[in-house]
Coordinates of C-alpha atoms and ligand atoms in Angstrom, one line a residue:
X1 CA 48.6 -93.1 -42.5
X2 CA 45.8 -91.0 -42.4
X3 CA 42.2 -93.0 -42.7
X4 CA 40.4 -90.5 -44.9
X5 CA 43.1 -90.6 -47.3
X6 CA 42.9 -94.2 -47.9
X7 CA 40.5 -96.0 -50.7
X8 CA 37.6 -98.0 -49.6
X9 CA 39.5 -101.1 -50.1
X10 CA 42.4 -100.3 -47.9
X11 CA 39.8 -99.3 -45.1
X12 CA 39.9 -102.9 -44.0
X13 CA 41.6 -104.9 -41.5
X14 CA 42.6 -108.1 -41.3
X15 CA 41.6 -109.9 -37.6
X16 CA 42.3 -113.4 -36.5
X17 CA 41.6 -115.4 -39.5
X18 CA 39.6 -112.6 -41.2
X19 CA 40.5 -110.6 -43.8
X20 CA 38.6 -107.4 -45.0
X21 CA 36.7 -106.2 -42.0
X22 CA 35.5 -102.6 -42.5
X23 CA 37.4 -100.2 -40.2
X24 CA 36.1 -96.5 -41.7
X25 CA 32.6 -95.1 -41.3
X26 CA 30.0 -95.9 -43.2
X27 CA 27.3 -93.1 -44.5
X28 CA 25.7 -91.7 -47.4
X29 CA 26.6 -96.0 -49.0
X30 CA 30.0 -95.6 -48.7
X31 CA 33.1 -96.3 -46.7
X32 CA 35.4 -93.6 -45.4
X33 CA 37.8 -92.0 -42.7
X34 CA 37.3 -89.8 -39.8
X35 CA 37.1 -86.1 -40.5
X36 CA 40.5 -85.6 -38.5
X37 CA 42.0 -88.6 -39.5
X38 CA 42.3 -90.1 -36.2
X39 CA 41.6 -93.5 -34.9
X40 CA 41.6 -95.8 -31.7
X41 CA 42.7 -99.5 -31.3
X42 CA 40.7 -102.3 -31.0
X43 CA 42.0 -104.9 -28.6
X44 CA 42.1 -108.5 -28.0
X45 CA 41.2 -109.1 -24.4
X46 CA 42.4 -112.2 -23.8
X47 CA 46.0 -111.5 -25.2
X48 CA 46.1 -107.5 -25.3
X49 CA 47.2 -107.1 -28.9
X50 CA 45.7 -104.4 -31.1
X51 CA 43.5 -106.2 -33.6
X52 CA 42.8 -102.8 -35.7
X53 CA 42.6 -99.4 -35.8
X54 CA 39.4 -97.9 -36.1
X55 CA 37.9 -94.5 -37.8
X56 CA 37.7 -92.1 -34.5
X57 CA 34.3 -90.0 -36.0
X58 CA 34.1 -86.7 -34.8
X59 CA 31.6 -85.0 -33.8
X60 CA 31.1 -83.4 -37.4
X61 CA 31.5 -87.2 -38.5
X62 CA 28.3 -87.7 -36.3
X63 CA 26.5 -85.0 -37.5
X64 CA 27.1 -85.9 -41.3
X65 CA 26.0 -89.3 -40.4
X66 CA 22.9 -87.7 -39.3
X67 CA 22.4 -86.1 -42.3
X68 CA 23.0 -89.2 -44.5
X69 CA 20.1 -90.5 -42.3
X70 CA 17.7 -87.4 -42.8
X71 CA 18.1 -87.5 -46.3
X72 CA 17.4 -91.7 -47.1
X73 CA 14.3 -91.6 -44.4
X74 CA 11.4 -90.6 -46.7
X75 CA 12.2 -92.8 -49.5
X76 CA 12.8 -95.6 -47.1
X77 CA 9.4 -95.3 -45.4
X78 CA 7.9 -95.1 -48.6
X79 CA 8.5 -98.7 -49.6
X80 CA 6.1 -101.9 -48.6
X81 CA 6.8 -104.0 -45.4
X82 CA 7.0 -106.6 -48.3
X83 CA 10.1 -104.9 -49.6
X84 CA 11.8 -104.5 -46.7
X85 CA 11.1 -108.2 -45.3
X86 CA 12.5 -109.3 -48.3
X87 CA 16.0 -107.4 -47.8
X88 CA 15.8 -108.1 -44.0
X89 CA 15.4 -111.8 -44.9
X90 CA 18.5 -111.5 -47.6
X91 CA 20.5 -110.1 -44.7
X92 CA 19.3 -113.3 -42.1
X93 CA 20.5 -115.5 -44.7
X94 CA 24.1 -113.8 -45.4
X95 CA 24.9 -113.4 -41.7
X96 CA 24.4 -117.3 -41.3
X97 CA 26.3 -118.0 -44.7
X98 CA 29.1 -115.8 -42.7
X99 CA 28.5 -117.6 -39.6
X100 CA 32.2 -118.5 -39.5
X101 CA 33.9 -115.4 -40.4
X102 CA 31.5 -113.1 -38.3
X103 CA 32.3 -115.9 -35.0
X104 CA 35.9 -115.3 -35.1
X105 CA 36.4 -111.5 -35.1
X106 CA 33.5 -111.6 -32.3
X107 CA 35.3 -113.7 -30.2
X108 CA 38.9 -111.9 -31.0
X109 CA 37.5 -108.6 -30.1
X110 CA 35.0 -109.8 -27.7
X111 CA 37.1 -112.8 -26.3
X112 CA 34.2 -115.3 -25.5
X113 CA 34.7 -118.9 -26.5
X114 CA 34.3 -119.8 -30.5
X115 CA 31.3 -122.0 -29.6
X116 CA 29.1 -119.0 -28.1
X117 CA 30.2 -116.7 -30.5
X118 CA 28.7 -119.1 -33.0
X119 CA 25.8 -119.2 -30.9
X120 CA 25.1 -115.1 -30.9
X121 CA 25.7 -115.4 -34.6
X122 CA 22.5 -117.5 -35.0
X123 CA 20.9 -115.8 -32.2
X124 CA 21.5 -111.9 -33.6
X125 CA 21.0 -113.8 -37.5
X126 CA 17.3 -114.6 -35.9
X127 CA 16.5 -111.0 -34.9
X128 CA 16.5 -110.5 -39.2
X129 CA 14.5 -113.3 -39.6
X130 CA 11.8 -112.4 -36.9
X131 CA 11.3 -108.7 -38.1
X132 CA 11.4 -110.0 -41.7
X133 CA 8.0 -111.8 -40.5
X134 CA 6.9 -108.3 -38.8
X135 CA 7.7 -106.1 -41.4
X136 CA 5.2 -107.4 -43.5
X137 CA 2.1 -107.2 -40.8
X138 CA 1.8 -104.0 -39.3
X139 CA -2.0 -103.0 -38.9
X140 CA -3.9 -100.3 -38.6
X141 CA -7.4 -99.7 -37.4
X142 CA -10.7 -98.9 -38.3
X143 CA -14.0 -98.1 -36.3
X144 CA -17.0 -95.9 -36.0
X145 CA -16.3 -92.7 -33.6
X146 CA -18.1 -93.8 -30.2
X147 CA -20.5 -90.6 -31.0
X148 CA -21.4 -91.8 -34.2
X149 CA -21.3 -89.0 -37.2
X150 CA -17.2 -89.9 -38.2
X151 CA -14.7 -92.8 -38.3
X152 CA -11.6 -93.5 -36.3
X153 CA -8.5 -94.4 -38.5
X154 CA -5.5 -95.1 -37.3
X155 CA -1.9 -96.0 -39.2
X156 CA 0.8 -97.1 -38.1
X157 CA 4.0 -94.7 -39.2
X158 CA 8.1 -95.0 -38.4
X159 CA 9.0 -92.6 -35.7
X160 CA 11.9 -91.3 -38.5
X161 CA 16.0 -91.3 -37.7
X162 CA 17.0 -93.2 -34.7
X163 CA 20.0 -93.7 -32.9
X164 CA 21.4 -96.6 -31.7
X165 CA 24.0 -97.4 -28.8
X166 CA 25.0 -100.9 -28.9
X167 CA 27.1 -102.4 -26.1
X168 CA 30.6 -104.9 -26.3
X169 CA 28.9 -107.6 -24.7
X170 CA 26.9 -109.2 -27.1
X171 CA 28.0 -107.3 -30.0
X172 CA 26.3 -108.6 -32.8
X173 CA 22.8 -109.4 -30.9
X174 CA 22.4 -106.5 -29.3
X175 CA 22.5 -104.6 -32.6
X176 CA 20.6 -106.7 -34.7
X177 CA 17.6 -106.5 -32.5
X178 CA 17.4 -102.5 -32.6
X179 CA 18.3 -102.5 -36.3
X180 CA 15.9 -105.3 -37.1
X181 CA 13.2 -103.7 -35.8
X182 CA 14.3 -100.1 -37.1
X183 CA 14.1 -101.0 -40.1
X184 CA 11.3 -103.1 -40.6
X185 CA 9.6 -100.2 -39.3
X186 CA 10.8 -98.0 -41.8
X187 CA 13.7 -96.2 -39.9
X188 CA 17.2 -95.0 -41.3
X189 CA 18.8 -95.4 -38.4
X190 CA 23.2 -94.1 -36.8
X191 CA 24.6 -97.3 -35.3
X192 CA 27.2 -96.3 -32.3
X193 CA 29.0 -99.5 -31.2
X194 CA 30.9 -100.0 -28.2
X195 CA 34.3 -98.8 -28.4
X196 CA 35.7 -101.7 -27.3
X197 CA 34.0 -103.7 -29.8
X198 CA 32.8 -102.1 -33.0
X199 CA 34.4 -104.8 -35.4
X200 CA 31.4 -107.2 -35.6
X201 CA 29.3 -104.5 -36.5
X202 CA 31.5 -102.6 -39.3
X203 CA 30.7 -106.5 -40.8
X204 CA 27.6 -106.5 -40.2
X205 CA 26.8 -102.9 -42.0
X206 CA 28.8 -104.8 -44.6
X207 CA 26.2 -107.4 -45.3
X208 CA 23.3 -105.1 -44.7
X209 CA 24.6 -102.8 -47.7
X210 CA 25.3 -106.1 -49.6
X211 CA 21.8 -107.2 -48.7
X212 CA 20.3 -104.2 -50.2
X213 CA 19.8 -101.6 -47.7
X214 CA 19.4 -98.7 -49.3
X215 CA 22.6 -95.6 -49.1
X216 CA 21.6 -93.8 -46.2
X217 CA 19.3 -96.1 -44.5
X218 CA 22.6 -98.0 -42.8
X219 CA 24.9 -95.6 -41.4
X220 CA 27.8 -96.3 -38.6
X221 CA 30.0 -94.6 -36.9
X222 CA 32.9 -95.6 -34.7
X223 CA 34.3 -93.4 -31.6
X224 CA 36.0 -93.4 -28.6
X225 CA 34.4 -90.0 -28.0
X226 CA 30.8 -91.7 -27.6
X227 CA 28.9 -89.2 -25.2
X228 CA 30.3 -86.0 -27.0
X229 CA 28.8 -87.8 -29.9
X230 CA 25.6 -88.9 -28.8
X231 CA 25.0 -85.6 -26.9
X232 CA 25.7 -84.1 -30.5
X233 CA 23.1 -86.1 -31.9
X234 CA 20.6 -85.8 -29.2
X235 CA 20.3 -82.4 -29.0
X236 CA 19.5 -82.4 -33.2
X237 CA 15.6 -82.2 -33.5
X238 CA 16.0 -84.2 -36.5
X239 CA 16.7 -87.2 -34.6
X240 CA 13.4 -88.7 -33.4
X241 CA 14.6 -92.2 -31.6
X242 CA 17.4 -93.2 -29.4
X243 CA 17.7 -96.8 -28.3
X244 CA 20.3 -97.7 -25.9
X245 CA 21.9 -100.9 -24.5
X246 CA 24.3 -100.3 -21.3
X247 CA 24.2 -99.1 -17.7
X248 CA 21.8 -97.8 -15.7
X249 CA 24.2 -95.1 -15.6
X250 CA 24.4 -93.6 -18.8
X251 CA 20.9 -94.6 -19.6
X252 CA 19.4 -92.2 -17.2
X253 CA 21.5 -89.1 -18.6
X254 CA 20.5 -90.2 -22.4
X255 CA 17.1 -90.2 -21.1
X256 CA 17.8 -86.9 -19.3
X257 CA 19.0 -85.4 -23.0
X258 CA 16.5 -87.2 -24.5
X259 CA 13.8 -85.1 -23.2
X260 CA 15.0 -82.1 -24.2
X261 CA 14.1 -82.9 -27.8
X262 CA 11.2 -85.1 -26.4
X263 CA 12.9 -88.2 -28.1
X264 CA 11.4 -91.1 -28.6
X265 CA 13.8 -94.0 -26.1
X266 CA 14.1 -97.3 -25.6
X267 CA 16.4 -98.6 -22.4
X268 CA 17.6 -101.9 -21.8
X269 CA 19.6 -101.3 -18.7
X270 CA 21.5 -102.6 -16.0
X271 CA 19.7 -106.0 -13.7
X272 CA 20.8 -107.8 -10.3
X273 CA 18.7 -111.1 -11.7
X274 CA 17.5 -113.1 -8.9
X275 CA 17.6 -116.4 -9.1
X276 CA 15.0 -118.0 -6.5
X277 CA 15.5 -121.9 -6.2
X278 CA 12.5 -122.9 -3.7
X279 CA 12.2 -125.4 -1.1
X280 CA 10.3 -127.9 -3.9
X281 CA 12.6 -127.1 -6.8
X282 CA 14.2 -129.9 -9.1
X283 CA 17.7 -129.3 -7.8
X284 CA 19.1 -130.6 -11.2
X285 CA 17.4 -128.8 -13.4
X286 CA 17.8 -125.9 -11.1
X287 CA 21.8 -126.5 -11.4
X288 CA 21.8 -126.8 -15.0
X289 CA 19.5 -123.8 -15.4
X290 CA 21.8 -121.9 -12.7
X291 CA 25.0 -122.4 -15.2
X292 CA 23.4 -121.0 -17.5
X293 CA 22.1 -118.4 -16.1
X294 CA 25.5 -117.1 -14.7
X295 CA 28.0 -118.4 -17.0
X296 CA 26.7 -118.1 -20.5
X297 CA 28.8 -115.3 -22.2
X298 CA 31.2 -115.5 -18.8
X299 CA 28.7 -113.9 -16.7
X300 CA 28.8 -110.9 -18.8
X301 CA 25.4 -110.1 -19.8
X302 CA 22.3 -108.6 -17.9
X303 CA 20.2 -110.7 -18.1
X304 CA 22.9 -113.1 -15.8
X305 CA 22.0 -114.2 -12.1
X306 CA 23.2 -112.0 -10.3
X307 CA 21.9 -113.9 -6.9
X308 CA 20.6 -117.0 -6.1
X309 CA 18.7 -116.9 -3.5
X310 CA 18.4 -120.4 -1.9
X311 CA 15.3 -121.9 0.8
X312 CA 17.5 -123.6 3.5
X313 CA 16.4 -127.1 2.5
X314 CA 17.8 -127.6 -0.4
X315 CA 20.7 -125.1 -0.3
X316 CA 23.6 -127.6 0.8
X317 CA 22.9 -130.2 -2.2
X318 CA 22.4 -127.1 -4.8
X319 CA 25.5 -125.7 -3.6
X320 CA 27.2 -128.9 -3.6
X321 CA 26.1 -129.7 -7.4
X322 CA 26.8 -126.1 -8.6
X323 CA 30.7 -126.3 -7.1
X324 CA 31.0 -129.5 -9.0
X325 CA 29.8 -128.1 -12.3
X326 CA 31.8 -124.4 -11.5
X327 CA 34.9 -126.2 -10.5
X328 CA 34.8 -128.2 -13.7
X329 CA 34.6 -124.9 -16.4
X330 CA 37.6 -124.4 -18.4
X331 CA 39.3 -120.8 -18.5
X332 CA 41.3 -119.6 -21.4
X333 CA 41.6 -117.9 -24.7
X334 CA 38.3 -118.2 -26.6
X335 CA 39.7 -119.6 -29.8
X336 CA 40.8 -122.8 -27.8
X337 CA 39.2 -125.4 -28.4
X338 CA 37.2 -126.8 -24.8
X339 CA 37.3 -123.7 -23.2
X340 CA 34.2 -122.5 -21.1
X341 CA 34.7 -119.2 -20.2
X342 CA 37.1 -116.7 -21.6
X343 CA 38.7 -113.4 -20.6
X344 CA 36.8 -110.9 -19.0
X345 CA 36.4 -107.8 -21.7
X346 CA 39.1 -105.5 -19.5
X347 CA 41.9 -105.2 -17.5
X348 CA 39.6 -102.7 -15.6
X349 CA 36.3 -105.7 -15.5
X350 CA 39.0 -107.6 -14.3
X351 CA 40.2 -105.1 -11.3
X352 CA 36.5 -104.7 -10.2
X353 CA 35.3 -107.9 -10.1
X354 CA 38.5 -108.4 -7.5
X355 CA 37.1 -105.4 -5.5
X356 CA 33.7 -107.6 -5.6
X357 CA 34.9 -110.7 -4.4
X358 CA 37.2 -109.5 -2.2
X359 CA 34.9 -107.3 -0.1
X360 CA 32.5 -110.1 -0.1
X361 CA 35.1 -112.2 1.3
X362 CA 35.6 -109.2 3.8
X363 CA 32.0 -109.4 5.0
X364 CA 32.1 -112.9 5.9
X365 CA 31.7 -114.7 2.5
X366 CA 33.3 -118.1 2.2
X367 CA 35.2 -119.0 -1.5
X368 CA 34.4 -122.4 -2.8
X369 CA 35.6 -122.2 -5.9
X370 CA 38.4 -119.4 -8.0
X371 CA 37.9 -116.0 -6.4
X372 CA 40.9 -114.4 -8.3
X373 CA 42.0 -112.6 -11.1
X374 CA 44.5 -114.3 -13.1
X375 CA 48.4 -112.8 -13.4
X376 CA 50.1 -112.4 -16.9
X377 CA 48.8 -111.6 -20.6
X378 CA 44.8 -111.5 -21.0
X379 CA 41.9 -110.1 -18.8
X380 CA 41.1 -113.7 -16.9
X381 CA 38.8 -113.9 -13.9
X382 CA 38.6 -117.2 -12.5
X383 CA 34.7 -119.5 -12.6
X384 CA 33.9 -118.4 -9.3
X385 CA 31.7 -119.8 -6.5
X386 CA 30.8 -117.7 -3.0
X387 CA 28.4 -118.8 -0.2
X388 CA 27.6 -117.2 3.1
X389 CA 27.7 -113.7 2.1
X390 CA 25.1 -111.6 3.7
X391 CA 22.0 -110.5 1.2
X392 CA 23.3 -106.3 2.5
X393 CA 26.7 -107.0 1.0
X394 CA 28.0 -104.9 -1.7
X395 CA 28.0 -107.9 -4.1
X396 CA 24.5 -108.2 -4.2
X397 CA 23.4 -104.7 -4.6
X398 CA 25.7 -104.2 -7.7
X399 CA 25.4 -105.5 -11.3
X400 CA 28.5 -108.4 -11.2
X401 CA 29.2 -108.6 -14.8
X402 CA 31.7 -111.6 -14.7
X403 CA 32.0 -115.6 -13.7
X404 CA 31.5 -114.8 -10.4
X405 CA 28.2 -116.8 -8.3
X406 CA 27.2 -116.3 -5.5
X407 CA 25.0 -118.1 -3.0
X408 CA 22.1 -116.8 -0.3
X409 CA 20.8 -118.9 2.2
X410 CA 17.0 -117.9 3.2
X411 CA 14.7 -119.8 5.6
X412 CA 11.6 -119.5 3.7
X413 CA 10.2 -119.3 -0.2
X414 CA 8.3 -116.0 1.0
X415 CA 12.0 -115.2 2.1
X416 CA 13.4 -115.8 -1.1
X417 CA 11.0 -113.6 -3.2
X418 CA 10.7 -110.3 -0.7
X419 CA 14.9 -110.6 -1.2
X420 CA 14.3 -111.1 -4.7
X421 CA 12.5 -108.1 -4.7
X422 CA 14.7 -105.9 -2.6
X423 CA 17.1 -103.8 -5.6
X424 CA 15.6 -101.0 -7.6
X425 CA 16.3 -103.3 -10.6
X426 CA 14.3 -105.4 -12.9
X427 CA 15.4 -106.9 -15.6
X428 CA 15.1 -110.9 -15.3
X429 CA 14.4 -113.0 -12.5
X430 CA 14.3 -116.9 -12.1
X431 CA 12.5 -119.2 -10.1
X432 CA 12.5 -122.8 -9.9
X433 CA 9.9 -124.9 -8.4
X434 CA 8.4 -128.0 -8.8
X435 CA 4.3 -126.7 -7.8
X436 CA 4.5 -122.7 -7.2
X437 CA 6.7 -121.7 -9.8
X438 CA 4.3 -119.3 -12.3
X439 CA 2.7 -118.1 -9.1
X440 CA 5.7 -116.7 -8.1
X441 CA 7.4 -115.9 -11.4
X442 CA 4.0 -113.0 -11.0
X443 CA 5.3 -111.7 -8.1
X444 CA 9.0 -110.6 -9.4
X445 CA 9.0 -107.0 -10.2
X446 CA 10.8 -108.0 -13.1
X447 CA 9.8 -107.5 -17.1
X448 CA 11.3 -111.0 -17.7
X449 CA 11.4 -114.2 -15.5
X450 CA 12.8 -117.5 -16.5
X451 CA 10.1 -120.2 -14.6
X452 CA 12.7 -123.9 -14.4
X453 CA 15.0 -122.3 -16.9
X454 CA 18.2 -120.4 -17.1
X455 CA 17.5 -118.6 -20.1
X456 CA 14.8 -116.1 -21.4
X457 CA 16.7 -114.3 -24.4
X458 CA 14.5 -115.4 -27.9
X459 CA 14.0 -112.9 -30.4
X460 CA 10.3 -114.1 -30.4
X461 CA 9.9 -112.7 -26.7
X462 CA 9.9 -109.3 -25.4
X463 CA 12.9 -109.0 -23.8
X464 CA 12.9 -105.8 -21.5
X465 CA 12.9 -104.4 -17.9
X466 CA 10.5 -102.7 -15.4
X467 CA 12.3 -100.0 -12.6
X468 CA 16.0 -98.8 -13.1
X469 CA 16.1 -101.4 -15.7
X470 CA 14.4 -99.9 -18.2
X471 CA 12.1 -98.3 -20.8
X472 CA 10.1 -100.6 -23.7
X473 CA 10.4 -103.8 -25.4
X474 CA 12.8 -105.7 -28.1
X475 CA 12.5 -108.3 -30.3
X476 CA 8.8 -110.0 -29.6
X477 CA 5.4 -108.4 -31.5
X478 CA 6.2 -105.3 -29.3
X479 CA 9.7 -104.7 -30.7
X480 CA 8.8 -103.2 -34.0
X481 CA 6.2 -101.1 -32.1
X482 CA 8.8 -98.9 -30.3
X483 CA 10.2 -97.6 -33.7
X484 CA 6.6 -96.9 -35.2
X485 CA 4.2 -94.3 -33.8
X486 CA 0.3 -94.4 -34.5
X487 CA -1.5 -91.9 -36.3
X488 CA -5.4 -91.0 -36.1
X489 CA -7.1 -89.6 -38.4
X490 CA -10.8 -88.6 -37.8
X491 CA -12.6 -89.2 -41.2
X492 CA -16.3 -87.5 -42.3
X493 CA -18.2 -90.1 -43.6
Ligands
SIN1 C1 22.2 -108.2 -22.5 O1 23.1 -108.6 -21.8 O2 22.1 -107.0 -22.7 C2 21.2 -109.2 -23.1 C3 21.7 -110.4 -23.6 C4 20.7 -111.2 -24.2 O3 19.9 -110.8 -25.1 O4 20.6 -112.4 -23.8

């Protein structure tokens, strides 16, 4: 059956134990089908199964989105940071009243376990809350020109229509803190979601409309044609902001398209996050921030370790501690109750993280724990442990994106930081010790570093990366900075 002819109640799906998740577009405040009636499945990675079948918008779909967004963006502007805390709050709340609901169609098109979808529920709910408290305090300035004679005004105005690419791996978060910040700022703003993922969000544009959002403000579209879209959209001077979540990859040809428009961007792109454990760490905590680190959301995230880089001292009893802790993680479907780590988001993840391991393997690396992909139904890659893999290997230099660790072995802390150093990337790094640790969390070229802890992401900080990883800053006081631009105005007095 053909989406656009459908009513807005039968554009819904049922998922998991879910019923009426949004599967249409959503502009202009209301539900509907692609322009060619065409749409693309949604799977289940851990079992295969299509979970729904989504709107497939066009690149007229796109376009119309864009003009939903055109015309809400004045009138949205136009109303008080009060007002828009006040719906942003509304939507903080509704998202935690969902918390259940929201958690299982996460982790059925998403496939991590129950308990961390639960987790990113609360953690993307937060990103409401925190620009709820922004909205309301954006200042401006006032001052006497340096040359007397005039005054220097400046206000604070949103940068208009953005765009936002949002990636599968932390579906919910990694939209909340773009559209958080969007519109606290006073932006209408085109959510594109992953592909492989776009279910959480369809909800979440559900509760933002039921919050109050305004028709227009809120629009989403669904594709599996996502850089014929965006390229669309991008080359539309009305557009004035992209914001995108992914690779290194496609960031750099958005930012390439970007500039021909002279777009406002934001990048949070691909990392190798070192993870430097020094000759004085606190082995322990070092462990339990190391599992942390690599295994929360099954390694899939950026802002994962992608090295640990180990002084020679205390490298045997770190390793020996993390094997007991890696061996010990429980692989399997994420709505199982006790499972640890779930199924990678592809058959394809899957197939490359084997290419990893195994050429790692190749080059003289030595499997203490998993190391393969797992046979039969489901995208499974087994809690995996390397050691003795040289620092040049491929492994190192690429972005693992899976349960995969792996150990260095360096003789010195100075060492440990210049291989820290070594990758064009800088997301996140980590360092643990007991007496140098903030000295040394200055010298990572990265935009985030985790000093004696495995984890940096908090809505209150600005989470963000230096070289290939990145332009600007989310969440934090920054993040509703890169949707707003400052206006002077000199003022005869
Ligand atoms: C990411 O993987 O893009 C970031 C996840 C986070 O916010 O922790």
């Amino acid at each position: 059956m053909a989406l656009s002819s459908l009513t807005e109640d039968s554009l819904r799906t049922t998922v998991a134990s879910v019923s009426a998740v949004p599967v249409g577009l959503f502009t202009a405040g209301r539900w509907h089908g692609s322009s060619s009636d065409s749409t693309f499945a949604v799977h289940d990675p851990a079992t295969g199964e299509v979970l729904a079948d989504v709107a497939d918008a066009t690149v007229n779909d796109g376009i119309a989105a864009l003009d939903s967004a055109v015309a809400a963006q004045s009138e949205w502007a136009a109303t008080t940071g009060r007002e828009r805390a006040e719906i942003l709050r509304k939507t903080f709340d509704a998202i935690i009243a969902r918390t259940e609901d929201i958690a299982s169609v996460l982790t059925a098109e998403m496939g991590k376990p129950l308990q961390e979808s639960r987790g990113e529920v609360a953690y993307g709910a937060e990103f409401f809350r925190w620009f709820s408290e922004q909205a309301a305090h954006v200042a401006g300035s006032y001052g006497p020109a340096p040359t007397g004679g005039y005054r220097i005004v400046t206000t604070e105005q949103p940068v208009g229509p953005c765009l936002l690419i949002t990636p599968w791996n932390f579906p919910l978060a990694m939209g909340t803190r773009k559209i958080g910040a969007a519109l606290a700022a006073g932006c209408s703003v085109i959510i594109k979601p992953a592909a492989l993922t776009p279910l959480t969000m369809t909800m979440l544009v559900d509760i933002l409309h039921e919050s109050g959002v305004p028709p227009g403000v809120v629009n989403i579209v669904t594709t599996s044609r996502s850089s014929d879209l965006s390229a669309a959209l991008m080359s539309d001077p009305r557009l004035r902001k992209v914001s995108f979540t992914g690779s290194t990859a496609v960031g750099t040809t958005l930012l390439r398209q970007a500039a021909e428009n002279v777009l406002t961007a934001s990048m949070e792109l691909g990392g190798n996050g070192p993870f430097v454990v020094c000759s004085d760490a606190d082995i322990d905590a070092a462990v339990a921030g190391a599992m942390v680190a690599k295994f929360r959301n099954g390694g899939q995230s950026c802002v994962a370790a992608n090295r640990f880089i180990v002084h020679t001292d205390v490298h045997d009893e770190f390793v020996m501690k993390l094997q007991q802790r890696v061996s010990a993680l429980v692989l399997g479907p994420g709505t199982e109750p006790g499972v640890d780590i779930g199924p990678v988001v592809s058959d394809k993840q899957a197939r490359t993280l084997q290419e990893l391991v195994d050429g790692a393997v190749d080059e003289g690396g030595r499997l203490l724990v998993g190391g393969s992909r797992v046979e039969g139904t489901g995208s499974f890659f087994e809690p995996t442990l390397l050691i003795d893999v040289p620092l040049s290997s491929r492994i190192a230099r690429e972005e693992i994106f899976g349960p995969v660790a792996v150990v260095y072995r360096v003789d010195s802390d100075e060492d440990a930081l210049n291989a820290a150093n070594d990758t064009n990337f800088g997301l996140v790094g980590y360092v643990f010790s007991k007496t140098q640790a903030l000295a040394y969390a200055e010298r990572l070229e990265t935009g985030m570093v985790g000093v004696n802890r495995g984890l940096v992401s908090d809505p209150a900080g600005a989470f963000g990366g230096t070289k290939a990883s990145g332009l600007g800053r989310e969440g934090g006081t920054s993040g509703i900075h890169e949707y707003l631009e400052t206006k002077y105005m000199a003022v005869e007095v």
